[in-house]
């Protein structure tokens, strides 16, 4: 923890230039997005496995707390993506370093340029939603469901710490987790390549989920034509919305499943490896370092398995029915 | 003009923890260097103030310190680059990430250990040329690593890096600059070994292209660029 405390206080005290602040923001936004992604993929898998829980999750995403969070999320993704492009460019053209300051200012400007109209549209959706007489999840409901996630994280951490402690006792190892140079180089390249590939995928995803239709359209809008498909959301449930997208075929190919699968794999590995960079910077105690590295390694596998299983399983009429029942029970 | 030096002081034999001490100096010329002000404090006001310096001309690299929030050499910073007016406060503290031995003196040993770990010496076991003279190199080949020959090992870059603040196992910019100087030397034969050392977790990959090091370098070495070139050499598995 001292490593983290020193970094925070001294980053504030050191008179670094704009590059230092871009790094702080890149790290914070990356961290924010990966935490969201973990919740998001687990939630989304419920559309396939626990339809009524998915319905509840989307109800909660439509509540004020998450609406605010959504603005931060979109801002984070946009800044991280554009700044990521700057980093990638300078990595492959190190001799262009003299432009790094101007490039960073350009990233800030472009981020604003993208965010202003995006926020305007999102605000429009938001105002329309909150001025309608739609049903909104209460804070109690949110605390109830989301505390499960917090507990989940705590359990994973405690288990990882305990295992790491045991391992330390048995093997007397004083090494943190270190990958070989070959792996480090591969992952470095992966971060760059995946970043460039994620960019259009995630921007596309956000255009669908925030601009064309919003979180507020996923559930509760009867007879809505689901974005990116020809299907009508008959039941107005979130589960049917997702099911319709996953079942949509273009020339016999389930394009949205492939799209989601690509985004899932690319972003999960990118985000968890980013998490590893952060952990290896600040978790200096061997015991904690090993625990967190293990949690990251198994975490990324688990997340991809859960997400892929949901994409393969999909959602059908039975699931829509369960979701409808759940909705009528809360209303 | 009048200058107040706010200096971060610490004597482990008697202080519980570091503290700030103020020293006021009159008749300071705007063209005085910060090192001269430190001398005046030590010689006129408080002989216990400790700092390193040797050449006083930006060559030996002993007096790297954090001046007004940025790492620089006290012997290269003129007062007038830090501010104007009749009264000025200048804040001085030791480099961060290395243990403070006393006042502005830090333990450079871990820094030099990283330096030594990248084989910062010429390796070529071929017999020397027949005529008994030097191994020749074209001007272009010499130019390739010219920039990184300028390093004076003052540690300003390494201790300006947030990755190094968090984790002193990171080799740091200076060691990578020194490695670059030999990796890209056409006469040297150990590039591969050095790249292997630098590819480890605590090698180049800890660099997050923050550019604090480039800004801090008193010799204006293109530090982040050199690190970037080493990263690319490792990722591509070849030196160009
Ligand atoms: C609040 C903003 C977001 C909303 C409302 C949203 C909504 C959705 C919805 C409804 C689905 C279901 C599948 C579909 O319709 O295609 C989905 C899937 C997915 N989303 Fe998002 N999304 C958001 C942000 C993000 C972001 C920022 C990322 C990437 C970092 C992301 C990554 C994914 C992935 C990987 C899947 C597939 C999950 C699986 O395999 O089960 N989403 N999202
Ligand atoms: C949208 C396109 C994206 C691009 C172009 C991109 C680019 C990058 C790059 C180049 C890095 C390496 C930074 C460095 O080594 O200094 C990075 C780090 C990171 N990225 Fe992304 N990224 C993108 C999306 C995402 C997403 C969706 C997530 C979360 C799931 C994410 C999470 C992270 C994290 C946690 C780090 C580590 C930050 C650090 O070490 O300071 N990124 N990103
Ligand atoms: S005293 Fe030698 S570099 Fe400043």
XYZ file of C-alpha atoms and ligand atoms in Angstrom:
661
model
C 0.000 0.000 0.000
C 2.875 2.394 0.594
C 3.776 2.134 -3.085
C 0.266 3.274 -3.982
C 0.187 6.033 -1.351
C 3.577 7.366 -2.473
C 2.538 7.322 -6.095
C -0.700 9.176 -5.417
C 0.795 11.902 -3.229
C 3.946 12.371 -5.282
C 2.111 12.364 -8.606
C 0.108 15.259 -7.204
C 3.306 16.968 -5.996
C 5.640 16.275 -8.909
C 5.373 18.898 -11.615
C 4.982 16.494 -14.488
C 3.532 17.802 -17.705
C 0.370 16.831 -19.501
C 1.771 13.367 -20.278
C 1.685 12.519 -16.591
C -1.963 13.520 -16.291
C -2.888 11.587 -19.404
C -1.329 8.531 -17.761
C -3.317 9.061 -14.554
C -6.540 9.337 -16.532
C -5.689 6.381 -18.777
C -5.120 4.231 -15.719
C -8.247 5.385 -13.875
C -10.507 5.058 -16.915
C -9.089 1.627 -17.791
C -9.698 0.506 -14.221
C -13.247 1.869 -14.252
C -14.119 0.178 -17.532
C -12.764 -3.241 -16.558
C -14.666 -3.186 -13.255
C -17.810 -2.314 -15.208
C -17.086 -5.019 -17.780
C -16.870 -7.710 -15.098
C -20.297 -6.764 -13.723
C -21.650 -6.319 -17.238
C -20.653 -9.724 -18.592
C -21.870 -11.526 -15.488
C -25.167 -9.604 -15.658
C -25.596 -10.219 -19.367
C -25.079 -13.950 -18.912
C -28.189 -13.955 -16.737
C -30.253 -13.183 -19.850
C -29.465 -16.766 -20.805
C -29.254 -18.446 -17.403
C -31.384 -16.456 -14.933
C -33.834 -14.434 -17.030
C -35.704 -12.877 -14.136
C -32.450 -11.721 -12.548
C -31.428 -10.138 -15.836
C -34.720 -8.293 -15.960
C -34.039 -7.003 -12.465
C -30.467 -6.011 -13.366
C -31.656 -3.894 -16.300
C -34.319 -2.309 -14.101
C -31.494 -1.294 -11.822
C -29.346 -0.034 -14.681
C -32.252 2.262 -15.505
C -32.161 3.876 -12.051
C -30.488 7.245 -11.311
C -27.368 5.811 -9.676
C -26.459 3.833 -12.768
C -27.580 6.585 -15.097
C -24.914 8.821 -13.581
C -22.425 5.978 -13.735
C -23.254 5.491 -17.402
C -22.150 9.032 -18.248
C -18.838 8.378 -16.504
C -18.527 5.039 -18.276
C -19.039 6.516 -21.725
C -16.614 9.348 -20.982
C -14.067 6.820 -19.723
C -14.321 4.608 -22.779
C -14.011 7.568 -25.156
C -10.981 9.100 -23.423
C -9.251 5.749 -22.888
C -9.778 4.769 -26.511
C -8.491 8.017 -28.009
C -5.582 8.274 -25.604
C -4.839 4.608 -26.267
C -4.476 5.450 -29.953
C -1.999 8.177 -29.019
C 0.038 5.736 -26.943
C 0.019 3.122 -29.699
C 1.115 5.669 -32.292
C 4.001 6.916 -30.162
C 4.991 3.350 -29.290
C 5.454 2.458 -32.929
C 6.863 5.862 -33.845
C 8.992 6.769 -30.809
C 10.775 9.425 -32.881
C 7.542 11.437 -32.943
C 7.821 12.104 -29.208
C 8.126 15.857 -29.764
C 4.438 15.877 -30.675
C 3.339 14.008 -27.568
C 2.178 17.113 -25.727
C 0.206 18.412 -28.669
C -1.163 14.916 -29.288
C -2.374 14.738 -25.685
C -4.117 18.089 -25.975
C -5.665 16.839 -29.199
C -6.904 13.741 -27.355
C -8.531 15.936 -24.704
C -10.134 18.100 -27.394
C -11.398 15.129 -29.418
C -12.763 13.502 -26.278
C -14.814 16.637 -25.607
C -15.862 16.850 -29.228
C -17.202 13.291 -29.160
C -18.728 13.601 -25.712
C -20.729 16.796 -26.177
C -23.159 15.460 -28.813
C -23.133 11.993 -27.237
C -24.075 13.402 -23.857
C -26.731 15.560 -25.474
C -28.427 12.497 -26.945
C -27.991 10.491 -23.746
C -29.448 13.355 -21.734
C -32.387 13.423 -24.098
C -33.042 9.702 -23.504
C -32.598 10.248 -19.792
C -35.007 13.179 -19.522
C -37.589 11.329 -21.604
C -37.310 8.349 -19.296
C -37.509 10.158 -16.001
C -40.408 12.371 -17.110
C -42.434 9.361 -18.225
C -44.328 7.306 -15.671
C -42.043 4.294 -16.037
C -41.268 2.142 -13.066
C -37.881 2.776 -11.430
C -35.923 0.405 -9.213
C -35.521 1.605 -5.628
C -32.237 2.070 -3.844
C -33.096 -0.872 -1.585
C -33.374 -3.235 -4.520
C -30.078 -1.981 -5.872
C -28.229 -2.402 -2.608
C -29.662 -5.903 -2.313
C -28.473 -7.113 -5.721
C -25.260 -5.192 -5.991
C -24.075 -6.138 -2.515
C -23.900 -9.660 -3.918
C -21.278 -8.461 -6.380
C -19.325 -6.680 -3.696
C -19.466 -9.833 -1.591
C -18.402 -11.877 -4.593
C -15.325 -9.691 -5.059
C -14.533 -9.887 -1.357
C -14.867 -13.676 -1.312
C -12.610 -14.035 -4.353
C -9.993 -11.787 -2.757
C -10.119 -13.558 0.594
C -9.833 -16.974 -1.071
C -6.945 -15.793 -3.252
C -5.142 -14.306 -0.248
C -5.636 -17.462 1.785
C -4.390 -19.706 -1.026
C -1.434 -17.440 -1.652
C -0.599 -17.505 2.059
C -0.798 -21.291 2.117
C 1.352 -21.542 -0.982
C 3.889 -19.230 0.639
C 3.970 -21.339 3.805
C 4.427 -24.580 1.902
C 6.917 -23.498 -0.748
C 8.615 -20.680 1.170
C 8.668 -18.873 -2.157
C 9.656 -15.220 -1.947
C 8.861 -14.455 -5.576
C 5.884 -12.471 -6.757
C 4.330 -13.611 -10.011
C 6.594 -12.768 -12.914
C 6.002 -13.731 -16.502
C 8.861 -14.559 -18.827
C 10.216 -11.848 -21.087
C 8.603 -13.524 -24.098
C 5.161 -13.348 -22.521
C 5.638 -9.762 -21.453
C 6.570 -8.779 -24.996
C 3.612 -10.663 -26.453
C 1.186 -9.067 -24.015
C 2.636 -5.625 -24.728
C 1.934 -6.112 -28.417
C -1.454 -7.610 -27.605
C -2.442 -4.493 -25.618
C -1.762 -2.383 -28.690
C -3.349 -4.614 -31.308
C -6.399 -5.416 -29.184
C -6.842 -1.746 -28.291
C -7.053 -0.803 -31.948
C -9.527 -3.637 -32.634
C -11.663 -2.932 -29.559
C -12.060 0.692 -30.537
C -14.537 0.255 -33.424
C -16.275 -2.636 -31.653
C -16.860 -0.784 -28.402
C -17.802 2.466 -30.134
C -20.290 0.507 -32.233
C -21.653 -1.157 -29.104
C -22.015 2.188 -27.385
C -23.737 3.789 -30.383
C -26.302 0.981 -30.307
C -26.735 1.029 -26.535
C -26.606 4.784 -25.890
C -27.407 6.753 -28.989
C -29.685 4.811 -31.328
C -31.382 3.130 -28.441
C -30.485 3.641 -24.810
C -30.409 1.570 -21.667
C -33.938 2.866 -21.240
C -35.118 1.104 -24.399
C -33.699 -2.288 -23.538
C -36.685 -3.029 -21.360
C -40.127 -1.541 -20.800
C -40.814 -0.255 -24.310
C -43.480 -2.474 -25.883
C -43.391 -3.224 -29.601
C -39.914 -1.764 -29.996
C -37.969 -2.773 -33.074
C -34.708 -4.046 -31.594
C -31.727 -2.137 -32.884
C -29.601 -3.996 -35.412
C -32.311 -6.611 -36.067
C -35.709 -6.909 -37.779
C -37.283 -8.326 -34.629
C -39.956 -6.675 -32.515
C -39.601 -6.907 -28.754
C -43.111 -8.326 -28.160
C -42.899 -8.761 -24.406
C -40.935 -5.551 -23.842
C -38.530 -7.461 -21.608
C -34.787 -6.968 -21.558
C -34.373 -10.686 -22.025
C -36.290 -10.625 -25.287
C -34.263 -7.615 -26.428
C -31.028 -9.528 -25.912
C -32.487 -12.763 -27.241
C -33.637 -10.979 -30.396
C -30.155 -9.575 -30.962
C -28.412 -12.863 -30.436
C -30.898 -14.738 -32.605
C -30.793 -12.250 -35.472
C -29.297 -13.791 -38.587
C -27.622 -12.023 -41.453
C -27.185 -14.390 -44.386
C -27.533 -17.257 -41.932
C -24.835 -15.927 -39.607
C -25.556 -14.863 -36.016
C -23.659 -11.608 -36.457
C -24.346 -10.123 -33.025
C -23.182 -13.241 -31.253
C -19.927 -13.057 -33.156
C -19.666 -9.332 -32.521
C -20.280 -9.728 -28.789
C -17.917 -12.687 -28.619
C -15.100 -10.737 -30.244
C -15.634 -7.775 -27.977
C -15.778 -10.086 -24.985
C -12.528 -11.882 -25.683
C -10.567 -8.825 -26.793
C -11.713 -6.529 -23.985
C -11.532 -9.096 -21.191
C -7.915 -10.042 -21.891
C -6.949 -6.414 -22.523
C -8.626 -5.203 -19.344
C -7.342 -7.973 -17.092
C -3.813 -7.608 -18.390
C -4.115 -3.887 -17.703
C -5.231 -4.800 -14.211
C -2.114 -6.952 -13.917
C 0.076 -3.980 -14.825
C -1.577 -1.946 -12.115
C -1.348 -4.732 -9.538
C 2.325 -5.345 -10.268
C 3.044 -1.662 -9.797
C 1.356 -1.286 -6.432
C 0.996 -4.703 -4.767
C 4.580 -5.012 -3.619
C 4.121 -7.593 -0.894
C 4.828 -11.030 -2.366
C 1.833 -12.541 -0.654
C -0.667 -9.979 -1.932
C 0.995 -9.764 -5.329
C 0.670 -13.504 -5.864
C -2.942 -13.532 -4.649
C -3.988 -10.743 -6.999
C -2.145 -12.233 -9.971
C -3.909 -15.537 -9.422
C -7.262 -13.787 -9.082
C -6.580 -12.010 -12.371
C -5.527 -15.170 -14.181
C -8.541 -17.206 -13.107
C -10.788 -14.163 -13.332
C -10.161 -13.604 -17.019
C -10.749 -17.257 -17.825
C -13.935 -17.358 -15.765
C -15.276 -14.189 -17.350
C -14.691 -15.381 -20.890
C -16.222 -18.785 -20.140
C -19.327 -17.242 -18.552
C -19.742 -14.717 -21.373
C -19.203 -17.262 -24.125
C -21.552 -19.774 -22.510
C -24.309 -17.141 -22.474
C -23.680 -16.261 -26.111
C -23.922 -19.920 -27.096
C -26.942 -20.713 -24.930
C -28.904 -17.620 -25.992
C -32.398 -16.719 -24.771
C -35.699 -18.145 -26.022
C -39.496 -17.960 -25.508
C -39.303 -19.726 -22.141
C -36.845 -17.127 -20.917
C -39.003 -14.263 -22.198
C -41.913 -15.753 -20.295
C -39.938 -15.942 -17.044
C -38.844 -12.345 -17.491
C -42.405 -11.190 -18.162
C -43.621 -12.924 -15.026
C -40.920 -11.291 -12.993
C -41.780 -7.840 -14.332
C -45.485 -8.225 -13.598
C -44.652 -9.313 -10.070
C -42.691 -6.128 -9.250
C -45.110 -3.736 -10.922
C 16.571 39.982 -5.115
C 15.701 38.014 -2.020
C 15.288 34.260 -2.243
C 13.909 31.886 0.364
C 15.130 28.329 -0.024
C 12.658 25.822 1.367
C 14.719 22.693 1.835
C 13.546 19.220 2.780
C 15.920 18.183 5.557
C 16.473 14.898 7.317
C 19.204 13.552 9.536
C 18.362 9.935 10.395
C 20.602 10.102 13.458
C 18.496 12.762 15.073
C 15.241 13.442 13.228
C 12.126 11.302 13.548
C 11.035 12.322 10.098
C 11.928 14.782 7.338
C 10.928 18.422 7.740
C 11.003 21.656 5.736
C 13.507 24.358 6.727
C 13.515 27.908 5.311
C 16.661 29.931 4.623
C 16.492 33.503 3.405
C 19.246 34.858 1.182
C 19.695 38.525 0.202
C 21.439 39.987 -2.816
C 20.750 37.048 -5.066
C 21.458 37.691 -8.739
C 18.812 36.397 -11.157
C 21.631 34.655 -12.983
C 22.854 32.799 -9.903
C 22.535 29.075 -10.070
C 20.613 27.129 -7.427
C 23.834 25.343 -6.506
C 25.366 28.690 -5.540
C 22.426 29.380 -3.265
C 22.871 26.004 -1.590
C 26.546 26.858 -1.087
C 25.620 30.159 0.497
C 23.240 28.455 2.910
C 25.869 25.904 3.837
C 28.741 28.367 4.118
C 26.916 31.348 5.630
C 24.011 29.935 7.618
C 24.003 26.248 8.408
C 27.061 24.073 7.890
C 25.096 20.905 8.595
C 23.168 21.116 5.296
C 24.265 18.160 3.195
C 24.198 17.741 -0.557
C 26.411 16.277 -3.265
C 28.189 18.240 -5.933
C 31.483 17.952 -7.681
C 32.041 19.577 -11.047
C 29.462 22.356 -10.650
C 29.156 22.432 -14.429
C 26.608 19.796 -15.351
C 29.110 17.101 -16.181
C 29.490 14.808 -13.189
C 25.795 14.307 -12.410
C 26.092 14.508 -8.615
C 23.596 17.232 -7.801
C 20.320 15.897 -9.161
C 17.475 17.008 -6.898
C 13.846 18.026 -7.079
C 13.725 21.801 -7.540
C 10.292 23.422 -7.540
C 8.690 20.058 -8.116
C 10.859 18.892 -11.033
C 14.065 16.903 -11.090
C 17.078 18.881 -12.302
C 20.734 19.583 -11.627
C 21.185 22.397 -9.102
C 24.290 23.515 -11.008
C 22.342 24.006 -14.265
C 19.275 25.869 -13.012
C 19.407 29.661 -13.012
C 17.269 31.488 -10.483
C 15.624 33.545 -13.236
C 14.181 30.398 -14.823
C 12.279 29.731 -11.589
C 10.589 33.116 -11.280
C 11.018 36.859 -11.184
C 10.376 39.750 -8.801
C 12.019 40.942 -5.592
C 11.240 37.929 -3.499
C 11.131 34.309 -4.583
C 10.724 30.973 -2.820
C 12.469 27.953 -4.225
C 11.594 24.518 -2.960
C 14.275 21.851 -2.911
C 13.982 18.203 -1.948
C 15.852 14.957 -2.545
C 15.195 12.671 -5.520
C 12.269 10.319 -4.931
C 12.416 6.533 -4.864
C 15.911 6.232 -3.419
C 16.552 6.130 0.337
C 17.538 9.470 1.851
C 20.909 9.213 3.572
C 20.929 12.802 4.764
C 19.146 15.956 3.568
C 19.548 16.021 -0.227
C 21.835 13.010 -0.416
C 20.180 9.769 -1.529
C 21.526 6.243 -1.672
C 22.458 5.795 -5.335
C 23.480 2.148 -4.932
C 20.177 0.593 -6.154
C 20.323 2.963 -9.119
C 23.848 1.871 -10.024
C 22.901 -1.755 -9.493
C 20.264 -1.387 -12.223
C 22.833 0.368 -14.362
C 25.313 -2.482 -13.993
C 22.636 -5.104 -14.694
C 22.254 -4.061 -18.356
C 25.938 -4.730 -19.232
C 26.844 -1.082 -19.834
C 30.160 -1.870 -21.485
C 31.411 -2.686 -24.950
C 31.309 -6.378 -25.838
C 33.141 -7.651 -28.900
C 35.410 -10.668 -28.743
C 36.579 -10.474 -32.369
C 40.298 -9.818 -32.671
C 41.037 -6.112 -33.081
C 41.723 -4.880 -36.655
C 45.060 -5.937 -38.240
C 46.462 -2.439 -38.295
C 46.123 -2.285 -34.508
C 43.879 0.761 -34.703
C 40.268 1.269 -33.584
C 37.217 -0.633 -34.858
C 35.798 1.620 -37.547
C 32.187 2.640 -37.865
C 30.402 4.812 -40.418
C 29.180 8.257 -39.303
C 25.611 7.005 -39.788
C 26.196 4.028 -37.505
C 27.731 6.325 -34.906
C 24.808 8.714 -35.200
C 22.387 5.877 -34.403
C 23.214 5.948 -30.685
C 24.763 9.401 -30.359
C 21.970 10.761 -28.200
C 22.255 8.097 -25.510
C 26.019 8.575 -25.123
C 25.269 11.845 -23.382
C 23.951 10.322 -20.141
C 25.771 11.383 -16.956
C 23.919 9.039 -14.588
C 22.457 11.814 -12.449
C 19.245 9.783 -11.871
C 16.965 12.738 -12.640
C 15.026 10.650 -15.174
C 14.678 7.436 -13.209
C 13.459 9.246 -10.092
C 10.924 11.300 -12.076
C 9.109 8.144 -13.184
C 5.871 7.155 -11.420
C 6.561 3.507 -12.258
C 9.865 3.751 -10.394
C 8.289 5.558 -7.439
C 5.936 2.614 -7.037
C 8.462 -0.116 -7.673
C 12.194 0.236 -7.308
C 12.795 -3.112 -8.984
C 11.995 -1.389 -12.270
C 15.320 -0.857 -14.040
C 14.293 2.693 -14.831
C 14.934 5.082 -17.730
C 18.636 5.676 -17.055
C 19.582 2.004 -17.188
C 17.571 1.599 -20.394
C 19.251 4.665 -21.942
C 22.636 3.144 -21.097
C 21.599 -0.170 -22.608
C 20.375 1.640 -25.729
C 23.808 3.187 -26.158
C 25.346 -0.286 -26.630
C 22.410 -2.139 -28.201
C 22.426 0.209 -31.179
C 26.216 0.350 -31.508
C 27.059 -1.557 -34.715
C 30.421 -2.661 -33.252
C 28.914 -4.281 -30.164
C 27.945 -7.968 -30.086
C 25.843 -8.321 -26.934
C 22.593 -6.655 -28.041
C 20.679 -9.902 -27.774
C 21.723 -10.526 -24.189
C 20.834 -6.995 -23.185
C 17.449 -7.196 -24.889
C 16.763 -10.368 -22.941
C 17.468 -8.634 -19.650
C 15.330 -5.670 -20.642
C 12.426 -7.889 -21.747
C 11.869 -9.134 -18.206
C 8.886 -7.922 -16.193
C 10.979 -5.263 -14.457
C 12.613 -4.128 -17.691
C 11.195 -1.836 -20.368
C 7.542 -2.924 -20.023
C 7.086 -0.934 -16.833
C 7.407 2.228 -18.910
C 3.963 3.796 -19.495
C 5.179 6.589 -21.833
C 4.546 9.328 -19.284
C 7.461 11.481 -20.560
C 8.467 12.798 -17.114
C 11.948 11.380 -17.760
C 12.375 13.176 -21.069
C 11.342 16.453 -19.450
C 13.687 15.889 -16.514
C 16.871 15.031 -18.410
C 19.412 17.842 -17.930
C 21.268 16.651 -21.041
C 18.144 16.737 -23.165
C 18.425 13.109 -24.096
C 15.298 11.819 -25.855
C 14.785 9.325 -23.061
C 11.280 8.035 -23.790
C 12.199 7.674 -27.441
C 15.219 5.549 -26.527
C 13.037 3.357 -24.312
C 10.517 3.068 -27.140
C 13.214 1.954 -29.564
C 14.327 -0.738 -27.152
C 10.717 -1.917 -26.715
C 10.315 -2.187 -30.478
C 13.611 -4.019 -30.842
C 12.394 -6.588 -28.306
C 8.900 -6.874 -29.788
C 10.281 -7.320 -33.314
C 13.097 -9.555 -32.176
C 15.715 -7.513 -33.991
C 17.722 -4.322 -33.844
C 16.262 -2.643 -36.939
C -23.888 1.177 -20.043
C -23.379 0.860 -21.204
C -23.682 -0.449 -21.872
C -24.893 -1.032 -22.104
C -26.256 -0.509 -21.763
C -24.631 -2.285 -22.736
C -25.617 -3.190 -23.116
C -25.391 -4.467 -23.522
C -26.395 -5.416 -23.874
C -27.866 -5.145 -23.877
C -25.788 -6.575 -24.188
C -26.487 -7.851 -24.607
C -26.080 -8.325 -25.942
C -26.440 -7.425 -27.068
O -27.524 -6.822 -27.052
O -25.601 -7.327 -27.982
C -24.373 -6.371 -24.037
C -23.397 -7.332 -24.231
C -22.037 -7.101 -24.108
N -21.427 -5.898 -23.840
Fe -22.354 -4.174 -23.383
N -23.282 -2.450 -22.879
C -22.677 -1.337 -22.378
C -21.319 -1.070 -22.323
C -20.345 -1.979 -22.655
C -18.937 -1.706 -22.666
C -18.282 -0.373 -22.297
C -18.307 -2.849 -23.041
C -16.836 -3.124 -23.252
C -15.915 -2.792 -22.475
C -19.337 -3.847 -23.258
C -19.093 -5.138 -23.624
C -20.055 -6.086 -23.825
C -19.792 -7.487 -24.101
C -18.402 -8.123 -24.156
C -21.031 -8.122 -24.260
C -21.256 -9.608 -24.521
C -21.501 -10.280 -23.208
C -21.598 -11.780 -23.246
O -20.809 -12.433 -23.944
O -22.446 -12.349 -22.516
N -20.555 -3.274 -23.039
N -24.160 -5.080 -23.641
C -11.295 1.299 -26.932
C -10.110 0.985 -27.323
C -8.948 0.831 -26.383
C -7.681 1.216 -26.686
C -7.195 1.851 -27.980
C -6.874 0.884 -25.537
C -5.513 1.070 -25.462
C -4.741 0.787 -24.375
C -3.313 0.811 -24.362
C -2.412 1.164 -25.529
C -2.919 0.471 -23.114
C -1.488 0.351 -22.631
C -1.111 1.561 -21.892
C 0.330 1.546 -21.496
O 0.987 0.499 -21.557
O 0.806 2.616 -21.109
C -4.090 0.250 -22.329
C -4.094 -0.058 -20.990
C -5.215 -0.440 -20.286
N -6.484 -0.619 -20.810
Fe -7.068 -0.126 -22.656
N -7.648 0.336 -24.564
C -8.932 0.264 -25.042
C -10.018 -0.275 -24.384
C -10.004 -0.754 -23.094
C -11.125 -1.413 -22.458
C -12.474 -1.700 -23.097
C -10.701 -1.712 -21.191
C -11.461 -2.432 -20.107
C -12.063 -3.544 -20.322
C -9.359 -1.248 -21.030
C -8.620 -1.363 -19.887
C -7.306 -1.040 -19.772
C -6.539 -1.112 -18.551
C -7.048 -1.540 -17.171
C -5.226 -0.730 -18.880
C -4.030 -0.630 -17.944
C -3.736 0.805 -17.646
C -2.363 1.028 -17.048
O -1.515 0.127 -17.010
O -2.138 2.162 -16.609
N -8.952 -0.693 -22.218
N -5.206 0.434 -23.124
S 27.767 19.258 -9.828
Fe 28.425 17.984 -11.432
S 26.581 17.853 -12.608
Fe 26.067 19.375 -11.172
